[in-house]
Tab-separated table of C-alpha atoms in Angstrom:
chain	number	residue	atom	x	y	z
V	1	MET	CA	48.043	33.632	237.920
V	2	ASN	CA	51.777	34.278	238.098
V	3	GLU	CA	54.497	31.870	237.266
V	4	GLN	CA	55.713	31.621	240.840
V	5	SER	CA	52.313	30.320	241.925
V	6	THR	CA	52.295	27.427	239.465
V	7	SER	CA	54.042	24.070	239.504
V	8	LEU	CA	54.962	24.416	235.850
V	9	PRO	CA	58.761	24.369	235.647
V	10	TYR	CA	60.980	26.414	233.377
V	11	VAL	CA	64.278	25.071	232.064
V	12	GLU	CA	66.619	27.563	230.446
V	13	SER	CA	67.604	26.965	226.822
V	14	LYS	CA	71.237	26.876	225.836
V	15	VAL	CA	72.526	29.235	223.169
V	16	HIS	CA	72.273	27.402	219.852
V	17	PRO	CA	74.962	28.191	217.247
V	18	GLY	CA	73.464	29.396	213.998
V	19	ARG	CA	70.114	30.177	215.602
V	20	TRP	CA	69.608	33.422	213.662
V	21	TYR	CA	70.452	31.681	210.393
V	22	ALA	CA	67.960	28.949	211.228
V	23	LEU	CA	65.368	31.606	212.041
V	24	GLY	CA	66.032	33.191	208.640
V	25	CYS	CA	65.381	29.849	206.950
V	26	LEU	CA	62.164	29.392	208.917
V	27	MET	CA	61.029	32.863	207.870
V	28	ILE	CA	61.732	32.052	204.217
V	29	PHE	CA	59.764	28.826	204.571
V	30	TYR	CA	56.896	30.828	206.070
V	31	ALA	CA	57.046	33.327	203.209
V	32	VAL	CA	56.997	30.499	200.637
V	33	SER	CA	54.097	28.833	202.431
V	34	MET	CA	52.072	32.047	202.347
V	35	VAL	CA	52.650	32.423	198.618
V	36	ASP	CA	51.529	28.833	198.019
V	37	ARG	CA	48.555	29.389	200.359
V	38	PHE	CA	47.292	32.603	198.746
V	39	ILE	CA	48.298	32.046	195.137
V	40	LEU	CA	44.871	30.620	194.362
V	41	SER	CA	43.304	33.913	195.503
V	42	ALA	CA	45.595	35.815	193.135
V	43	VAL	CA	44.361	33.763	190.166
V	44	ALA	CA	40.833	33.030	191.429
V	45	GLN	CA	39.069	34.666	188.489
V	46	PRO	CA	40.859	32.782	185.663
V	47	VAL	CA	40.661	29.514	187.627
V	48	THR	CA	36.924	30.001	188.159
V	49	GLN	CA	36.390	30.590	184.436
V	50	SER	CA	38.681	27.785	183.291
V	51	LEU	CA	37.224	25.089	185.564
V	52	GLY	CA	33.655	26.407	185.572
V	53	LEU	CA	33.504	26.903	189.348
V	54	THR	CA	30.790	28.691	191.321
V	55	ASN	CA	31.490	31.391	193.909
V	56	THR	CA	30.623	28.870	196.623
V	57	GLN	CA	33.114	26.315	195.269
V	58	MET	CA	35.842	28.954	195.025
V	59	GLY	CA	34.999	30.077	198.561
V	60	LEU	CA	35.489	26.491	199.731
V	61	LEU	CA	38.820	26.263	197.934
V	62	LEU	CA	40.011	29.537	199.423
V	63	GLY	CA	38.604	28.768	202.870
V	64	ALA	CA	37.261	25.531	204.302
V	65	GLY	CA	39.041	23.304	201.773
V	66	PHE	CA	42.276	24.564	203.269
V	67	ALA	CA	41.421	25.531	206.831
V	68	VAL	CA	39.644	22.438	208.134
V	69	LEU	CA	42.511	20.087	207.345
V	70	TYR	CA	45.066	22.720	208.378
V	71	ALA	CA	43.432	22.946	211.807
V	72	VAL	CA	42.722	19.223	212.263
V	73	ALA	CA	46.153	18.121	211.017
V	74	GLY	CA	47.764	20.365	213.619
V	75	ILE	CA	46.784	17.982	216.425
V	76	PRO	CA	48.656	14.821	215.281
V	77	VAL	CA	51.393	16.997	213.801
V	78	ALA	CA	52.022	18.616	217.188
V	79	TYR	CA	52.418	15.166	218.744
V	80	LEU	CA	54.992	14.201	216.105
V	81	ILE	CA	56.841	17.477	216.613
V	82	ASP	CA	57.023	16.904	220.365
V	83	LYS	CA	58.431	13.401	219.884
V	84	GLY	CA	60.456	13.522	216.665
V	85	ASN	CA	63.162	15.370	214.758
V	86	ARG	CA	61.677	18.770	213.977
V	87	VAL	CA	64.052	19.590	211.129
V	88	ARG	CA	63.094	16.405	209.289
V	89	ILE	CA	59.391	16.966	209.986
V	90	ILE	CA	59.615	20.478	208.535
V	91	LEU	CA	61.349	19.111	205.437
V	92	ALA	CA	58.576	16.539	204.981
V	93	GLY	CA	55.904	19.222	205.348
V	94	VAL	CA	57.564	21.561	202.841
V	95	LEU	CA	57.988	18.709	200.370
V	96	LEU	CA	54.306	17.804	200.655
V	97	TRP	CA	52.898	21.304	200.217
V	98	SER	CA	55.300	22.106	197.350
V	99	MET	CA	54.349	18.913	195.516
V	100	MET	CA	50.632	19.589	195.967
V	101	THR	CA	50.995	23.203	194.810
V	102	ALA	CA	52.707	21.932	191.674
V	103	ALA	CA	50.004	19.283	191.212
V	104	SER	CA	47.349	22.025	191.397
V	105	ALA	CA	48.586	23.238	188.011
V	106	PHE	CA	47.283	20.042	186.409
V	107	THR	CA	43.831	19.844	188.032
V	108	VAL	CA	40.793	19.467	185.804
V	109	ASP	CA	37.836	20.183	188.118
V	110	PHE	CA	36.748	21.198	191.594
V	111	THR	CA	37.374	17.758	193.104
V	112	THR	CA	40.980	17.433	191.973
V	113	LEU	CA	41.740	21.017	192.971
V	114	ILE	CA	40.322	20.672	196.485
V	115	ILE	CA	42.345	17.466	196.980
V	116	CYS	CA	45.484	19.405	196.104
V	117	ARG	CA	44.493	22.233	198.440
V	118	ALA	CA	44.028	19.671	201.218
V	119	GLY	CA	47.571	18.436	200.608
V	120	VAL	CA	48.907	21.986	200.806
V	121	ALA	CA	47.050	22.448	204.100
V	122	ILE	CA	48.440	19.271	205.683
V	123	GLY	CA	51.985	20.169	204.637
V	124	GLU	CA	51.748	23.722	205.924
V	125	ALA	CA	50.246	22.584	209.239
V	126	VAL	CA	53.734	21.338	210.144
V	127	LEU	CA	55.610	24.607	209.848
V	128	THR	CA	54.493	27.017	212.573
V	129	PRO	CA	54.215	24.518	215.472
V	130	ALA	CA	57.658	23.153	214.588
V	131	ALA	CA	59.098	26.658	214.171
V	132	MET	CA	57.762	27.767	217.568
V	133	SER	CA	59.259	24.642	219.149
V	134	LEU	CA	62.640	25.231	217.491
V	135	ILE	CA	62.725	28.898	218.484
V	136	GLY	CA	61.967	27.895	222.083
V	137	ASP	CA	64.968	25.563	222.141
V	138	MET	CA	67.391	27.697	220.111
V	139	PHE	CA	66.896	31.013	221.930
V	140	GLN	CA	67.147	31.817	225.607
V	141	ARG	CA	64.041	33.095	227.326
V	142	LYS	CA	65.105	36.750	227.279
V	143	GLU	CA	65.718	36.530	223.513
V	144	ARG	CA	62.550	34.794	222.358
V	145	ALA	CA	60.237	37.782	221.895
V	146	LEU	CA	62.155	39.201	218.922
V	147	PRO	CA	62.582	35.984	216.867
V	148	THR	CA	58.991	34.972	217.589
V	149	SER	CA	57.706	38.373	216.455
V	150	LEU	CA	59.889	38.345	213.338
V	151	TYR	CA	58.652	34.898	212.350
V	152	MET	CA	54.995	35.770	212.877
V	153	ALA	CA	55.361	39.110	211.125
V	154	THR	CA	56.624	37.264	208.041
V	155	GLY	CA	53.251	35.616	207.611
V	156	ASN	CA	51.475	38.912	208.209
V	157	ILE	CA	53.526	40.703	205.567
V	158	MET	CA	53.387	37.890	203.035
V	159	ALA	CA	49.597	37.694	203.263
V	160	THR	CA	49.726	40.648	200.869
V	161	GLY	CA	53.229	40.145	199.469
V	162	ALA	CA	51.947	36.872	198.030
V	163	PHE	CA	49.640	38.847	195.749
V	164	LEU	CA	52.522	40.944	194.428
V	165	ILE	CA	54.499	37.802	193.663
V	166	GLY	CA	51.457	35.995	192.287
V	167	GLY	CA	50.497	38.931	190.080
V	168	ALA	CA	54.033	39.246	188.712
V	169	VAL	CA	54.305	35.519	187.982
V	170	TYR	CA	50.850	35.468	186.376
V	171	GLN	CA	51.772	38.408	184.141
V	172	TYR	CA	54.988	36.659	183.091
V	173	ALA	CA	53.061	33.429	182.546
V	174	GLY	CA	50.925	35.101	179.906
V	175	ALA	CA	53.981	35.910	177.796
V	176	GLN	CA	56.304	32.964	178.519
V	177	GLN	CA	57.243	30.565	175.732
V	178	LEU	CA	58.581	27.691	177.829
V	179	PHE	CA	55.131	26.076	177.946
V	180	PRO	CA	53.209	28.079	175.337
V	181	ASP	CA	50.108	25.858	175.457
V	182	MET	CA	49.746	26.030	179.256
V	183	GLU	CA	47.139	28.395	180.675
V	184	ALA	CA	48.693	31.290	182.575
V	185	TRP	CA	47.162	30.324	185.915
V	186	ARG	CA	48.485	26.769	185.597
V	187	PHE	CA	52.003	28.013	184.855
V	188	THR	CA	51.734	30.364	187.857
V	189	LEU	CA	50.886	27.541	190.262
V	190	LEU	CA	53.716	25.419	188.895
V	191	ALA	CA	56.239	28.256	189.121
V	192	VAL	CA	55.499	29.257	192.727
V	193	SER	CA	56.017	25.662	193.879
V	194	LEU	CA	59.712	25.702	192.907
V	195	PRO	CA	61.200	27.791	195.784
V	196	GLY	CA	60.001	25.215	198.311
V	197	PHE	CA	61.988	22.461	196.613
V	198	LEU	CA	65.118	24.663	196.535
V	199	MET	CA	64.824	25.573	200.232
V	200	ILE	CA	64.469	21.916	201.202
V	201	ALA	CA	68.010	21.207	200.010
V	202	LEU	CA	69.459	24.282	201.732
V	203	PHE	CA	67.716	23.617	205.053
V	204	ALA	CA	68.557	19.908	205.081
V	205	PHE	CA	72.303	20.484	204.732
V	206	THR	CA	72.775	23.629	206.829
V	207	VAL	CA	70.418	23.439	209.858
V	208	ARG	CA	70.765	20.851	212.605
V	209	GLU	CA	68.251	19.786	215.212
V	210	PRO	CA	68.875	21.614	218.526
V	211	ALA	CA	68.861	19.840	221.871
V	212	ARG	CA	65.434	19.892	223.465
V	213	VAL	CA	64.632	21.750	226.688
V	214	GLU	CA	63.377	18.866	228.820
V	215	SER	CA	61.441	18.980	232.072
V	216	HIS	CA	61.033	16.099	234.510
V	217	PRO	CA	58.955	13.417	232.701
V	218	ALA	CA	56.181	13.414	235.334
V	219	GLU	CA	55.951	17.201	235.196
V	220	SER	CA	55.824	17.175	231.399
V	221	THR	CA	52.986	14.645	231.450
V	222	ALA	CA	51.050	16.740	233.945
V	223	VAL	CA	51.426	19.811	231.808
V	224	GLY	CA	50.272	17.982	228.702
V	225	ARG	CA	47.227	16.342	230.249
V	226	ASP	CA	45.986	18.595	233.005
V	227	ALA	CA	47.272	22.152	232.837
V	228	LEU	CA	45.750	23.803	229.762
V	229	VAL	CA	42.022	23.116	230.226
V	230	PRO	CA	41.947	24.212	233.906
V	231	PHE	CA	43.868	27.365	232.993
V	232	LEU	CA	41.390	28.234	230.239
V	233	ASN	CA	38.465	27.374	232.502
V	234	ASP	CA	39.803	29.433	235.420
V	235	HIS	CA	39.927	32.476	233.155
V	236	LYS	CA	36.932	31.724	230.932
V	237	SER	CA	35.488	35.196	231.488
V	238	MET	CA	38.467	36.487	229.495
V	239	PHE	CA	39.029	33.656	227.033
V	240	ILE	CA	35.429	33.133	225.852
V	241	PRO	CA	34.747	36.691	224.608
V	242	PHE	CA	38.373	36.996	223.487
V	243	PHE	CA	38.262	33.917	221.248
V	244	ILE	CA	34.802	34.812	219.926
V	245	ALA	CA	36.212	38.172	218.847
V	246	VAL	CA	39.338	36.556	217.368
V	247	GLY	CA	37.315	34.037	215.371
V	248	MET	CA	34.827	36.602	214.066
V	249	ILE	CA	37.361	39.215	212.977
V	250	SER	CA	39.601	36.531	211.447
V	251	SER	CA	36.743	35.424	209.212
V	252	LEU	CA	36.317	38.987	207.938
V	253	THR	CA	40.068	39.438	207.481
V	254	LEU	CA	40.447	36.308	205.378
V	255	GLY	CA	37.270	37.109	203.465
V	256	VAL	CA	38.654	40.491	202.439
V	257	ILE	CA	42.122	39.158	201.583
V	258	SER	CA	40.827	36.163	199.627
V	259	TRP	CA	38.405	38.133	197.441
V	260	ALA	CA	40.285	41.445	197.095
V	261	PRO	CA	41.827	40.851	193.626
V	262	THR	CA	38.570	39.356	192.351
V	263	LEU	CA	36.672	42.422	193.586
V	264	LEU	CA	38.990	44.697	191.624
V	265	VAL	CA	38.463	42.534	188.544
V	266	ARG	CA	34.674	42.412	188.824
V	267	LEU	CA	33.973	45.937	190.037
V	268	HIS	CA	36.565	47.907	188.097
V	269	ASP	CA	37.513	45.687	185.124
V	270	LEU	CA	41.163	45.182	186.043
V	271	THR	CA	43.038	42.160	184.714
V	272	ALA	CA	43.878	39.442	187.235
V	273	SER	CA	47.586	40.327	187.219
V	274	HIS	CA	46.893	44.072	187.541
V	275	ALA	CA	44.433	43.488	190.376
V	276	SER	CA	46.919	41.357	192.314
V	277	PHE	CA	49.614	43.969	191.737
V	278	VAL	CA	47.400	46.825	192.954
V	279	PHE	CA	46.285	44.943	196.058
V	280	GLY	CA	49.817	43.811	196.850
V	281	SER	CA	51.304	47.272	196.240
V	282	VAL	CA	48.857	48.836	198.688
V	283	GLY	CA	48.594	45.966	201.141
V	284	LEU	CA	52.275	45.127	201.576
V	285	PRO	CA	53.564	48.499	202.846
V	286	THR	CA	50.490	49.103	204.999
V	287	SER	CA	50.793	45.595	206.444
V	288	VAL	CA	54.460	46.199	207.270
V	289	LEU	CA	53.544	49.532	208.861
V	290	GLY	CA	50.860	47.912	210.978
V	291	THR	CA	53.108	45.027	212.019
V	292	LEU	CA	55.806	47.422	213.208
V	293	CYS	CA	53.678	50.184	214.718
V	294	LEU	CA	50.734	48.487	216.411
V	295	PRO	CA	52.707	46.177	218.773
V	296	TRP	CA	54.930	49.178	219.573
V	297	LEU	CA	51.845	51.251	220.350
V	298	ALA	CA	50.458	48.514	222.614
V	299	THR	CA	53.786	48.357	224.469
V	300	LYS	CA	53.815	52.121	224.953
V	301	VAL	CA	50.255	52.065	226.296
V	302	GLN	CA	51.183	49.220	228.646
V	303	LYS	CA	54.279	51.045	229.914
V	304	ALA	CA	52.073	54.059	230.574
V	305	GLY	CA	50.259	51.982	233.174
V	306	ARG	CA	47.477	50.329	231.167
V	307	GLN	CA	47.886	46.560	231.528
V	308	ASP	CA	45.088	46.163	228.991
V	309	GLY	CA	47.120	48.012	226.339
V	310	ILE	CA	46.970	45.150	223.828
V	311	LEU	CA	43.178	44.973	224.089
V	312	LEU	CA	42.849	48.739	223.633
V	313	VAL	CA	44.888	48.553	220.422
V	314	LEU	CA	42.840	45.550	219.269
V	315	LEU	CA	39.686	47.661	219.682
V	316	LEU	CA	41.354	50.295	217.501
V	317	CYS	CA	42.146	47.594	214.930
V	318	ILE	CA	38.409	46.998	214.513
V	319	ALA	CA	36.999	50.507	214.900
V	320	ILE	CA	39.021	51.983	212.012
V	321	PRO	CA	39.067	49.398	209.167
V	322	VAL	CA	35.517	48.018	209.437
V	323	PRO	CA	33.711	51.261	208.492
V	324	ALA	CA	36.374	51.878	205.829
V	325	ILE	CA	35.853	48.539	204.064
V	326	ILE	CA	32.055	48.892	204.176
V	327	ALA	CA	32.306	52.284	202.469
V	328	GLY	CA	34.850	51.051	199.945
V	329	LEU	CA	32.723	48.049	198.979
V	330	LEU	CA	29.400	49.856	198.673
V	331	LEU	CA	30.457	53.159	197.083
V	332	ASP	CA	31.419	52.663	193.455
V	333	GLN	CA	34.749	54.478	193.643
V	334	TYR	CA	37.977	52.747	192.567
V	335	TRP	CA	40.398	54.731	194.714
V	336	LEU	CA	38.101	54.559	197.726
V	337	LEU	CA	38.122	50.758	197.475
V	338	VAL	CA	41.919	50.698	197.110
V	339	ALA	CA	42.280	53.007	200.123
V	340	ALA	CA	39.902	50.780	202.102
V	341	PHE	CA	42.052	47.748	201.265
V	342	GLY	CA	45.115	49.643	202.497
V	343	CYS	CA	43.346	50.548	205.742
V	344	CYS	CA	42.248	46.947	206.256
V	345	MET	CA	45.721	45.556	205.608
V	346	MET	CA	47.276	47.935	208.123
V	347	PHE	CA	44.987	46.873	210.958
V	348	LEU	CA	43.240	43.540	210.378
V	349	PRO	CA	46.207	41.147	209.757
V	350	SER	CA	48.051	42.635	212.744
V	351	ILE	CA	45.286	41.293	215.000
V	352	SER	CA	46.727	37.775	214.686
V	353	VAL	CA	50.173	38.980	215.789
V	354	MET	CA	48.729	41.035	218.651
V	355	THR	CA	46.531	38.235	219.966
V	356	CYS	CA	49.375	35.700	219.905
V	357	LEU	CA	51.608	38.131	221.779
V	358	GLY	CA	48.770	38.650	224.239
V	359	MET	CA	48.555	34.900	224.863
V	360	GLN	CA	52.288	34.807	225.580
V	361	LEU	CA	52.021	37.668	228.062
V	362	ILE	CA	49.159	36.310	230.170
V	363	SER	CA	50.203	32.629	230.247
V	364	PRO	CA	52.666	30.751	232.484
V	365	SER	CA	55.842	29.879	230.612
V	366	ARG	CA	55.009	26.177	230.236
V	367	LEU	CA	51.576	26.976	228.802
V	368	ARG	CA	52.506	29.726	226.364
V	369	ALA	CA	52.965	27.478	223.351
V	370	ARG	CA	49.618	25.810	224.006
V	371	THR	CA	47.620	29.005	224.502
V	372	VAL	CA	49.204	30.443	221.361
V	373	ALA	CA	48.285	27.217	219.554
V	374	VAL	CA	44.656	27.551	220.671
V	375	ASN	CA	44.643	31.133	219.416
V	376	LEU	CA	46.057	30.051	216.046
V	377	LEU	CA	43.496	27.247	215.852
V	378	VAL	CA	40.676	29.777	216.256
V	379	ILE	CA	42.244	32.143	213.711
V	380	ASN	CA	42.764	29.493	211.070
V	381	LEU	CA	39.590	27.499	211.579
V	382	PHE	CA	37.225	30.462	211.670
V	383	GLY	CA	39.226	32.693	209.362
V	384	TYR	CA	39.781	30.322	206.469
V	385	THR	CA	36.561	28.350	206.903
V	386	VAL	CA	33.943	31.015	207.561
V	387	GLY	CA	35.292	34.082	205.765
V	388	PRO	CA	35.814	33.050	202.118
V	389	PHE	CA	33.061	30.401	202.167
V	390	LEU	CA	30.354	32.545	203.788
V	391	SER	CA	31.048	35.482	201.490
V	392	GLY	CA	30.887	33.179	198.460
V	393	LEU	CA	27.692	31.555	199.718
V	394	LEU	CA	25.999	34.915	200.331
V	395	ALA	CA	27.077	36.071	196.874
V	396	ASP	CA	25.498	32.990	195.283
V	397	ARG	CA	22.316	32.736	197.367
V	398	VAL	CA	21.441	36.275	198.501
V	399	PHE	CA	23.017	38.774	196.113
V	400	THR	CA	23.327	38.823	192.332
V	401	GLY	CA	25.442	40.419	189.635
V	402	PRO	CA	29.078	41.566	189.583
V	403	THR	CA	28.647	43.366	192.931
V	404	ALA	CA	27.487	40.221	194.756
V	405	ILE	CA	30.825	39.543	196.501
V	406	ALA	CA	31.138	43.204	197.510
V	407	SER	CA	27.646	43.220	199.001
V	408	ALA	CA	28.317	39.935	200.817
V	409	LEU	CA	31.545	41.199	202.396
V	410	ALA	CA	29.953	44.517	203.365
V	411	THR	CA	27.122	42.633	205.084
V	412	MET	CA	29.619	40.448	206.946
V	413	ALA	CA	31.622	43.496	208.042
V	414	ALA	CA	28.479	45.255	209.331
V	415	ILE	CA	27.689	42.241	211.553
V	416	ILE	CA	31.127	40.925	212.463
V	417	GLY	CA	32.703	44.297	213.291
V	418	PRO	CA	30.408	45.184	216.216
V	419	VAL	CA	30.406	41.613	217.579
V	420	ALA	CA	34.214	41.411	217.559
V	421	PHE	CA	34.504	44.882	219.097
V	422	LEU	CA	32.197	43.872	221.954
V	423	GLY	CA	34.128	40.616	222.458
V	424	PHE	CA	37.441	42.409	222.976
V	425	LEU	CA	35.684	45.045	225.093
V	426	PHE	CA	34.242	42.399	227.429
V	427	ALA	CA	37.633	40.629	227.654
V	428	ARG	CA	39.592	43.823	228.335
V	429	ARG	CA	39.197	44.062	232.131
V	430	ASN	CA	40.080	40.426	232.866
V	431	PHE	CA	42.984	40.555	230.420
V	432	GLY	CA	44.366	43.483	232.399
V	433	LEU	CA	43.983	41.554	235.659
V	434	MET	CA	45.818	38.549	234.197
V	435	MET	CA	48.588	40.842	232.981
V	436	SER	CA	48.918	42.388	236.443
V	437	ALA	CA	49.278	38.917	237.994
V	438	GLN	CA	52.317	38.049	235.867
V	439	ARG	CA	55.769	38.612	237.292
V	440	ASP	CA	58.073	37.539	234.488
């Protein structure tokens, strides 16, 4: 399906002054949101002990307690973004998630903490849809690939960078005298909420709402109501196995990331701050390497004549890290586990970037935002809901002892890895055909 064969119109964006500065602000917001999202994973062990939580409850807090509302809130949020002032909506979202992150420092049990996590999820649900909309209106079509990739790569990198920051703040919290009676994990949650408040003031006074790229009203209505579902249905032989693979591997990715510091604490007796530092020190550079190299590799493969280049690299992103993490979790070797985390962080988080880029490449211009949104919905709903929760549930109900989480994640990897590999394999041929049909 090429763009010339559709009735979906394209209207060129005007050059927006200050667009790169605005992109920088959006990237900082994304980085702050990832810290506030993953900070609970960095301090999961002390929070569990302090509040008397089970592995299942912590899995809910790290996964479904965040992901369900994040995914569901995206639907009404997208409507508001399409109709309202995106800069103001972003400011409201940042204010909400920063306030709820700060409030998390004063929770007393599972119920109050999951309410705060829900607030963080609703606030953060605003950012990426609004950012994608702003980038589309601030940058001309030929420029959009780079700013979009830079924005998305920020989240990929900060998925591990958050643990470095969280570990450093938690270590400082143990020695600080500003609030000497406050538990270190509570001080950590309070401290990481502050950058959001500071960025709100900067963004409000320095970034203005760009003019929207408008189509004819009747055409816009047709696109909104009728275009996406038929497009997905027409190419269901690609989308069904593709999204099954995306959902499955996302659940494993988030399971590994969410429990990584806790695994180092339980299996190798590291402190919470040391565990976060080790995971962040290994995960951040490997994540950056994967973010830079894997899309480049897919592009090179595509230029060599393989229209399914992205799918071939996605298969590689499963075939290498899955056996590595199984070995690292089951063999009682510290450096093997650390190396397995590094391998996972090079390949697994990059899958979200690669799949979103794939959606952009195979979709007509007026459907790209929507197909990317569907892809993100699958990633977030399955990743955050299934991964941390299922691993926690298996650890509580099936396995026992300090190795329970490790055994649960290894079991998930042994099942999810082959299923996801087969999903991308089955989608590969039709993805290549859809790529060949594009002309832009």
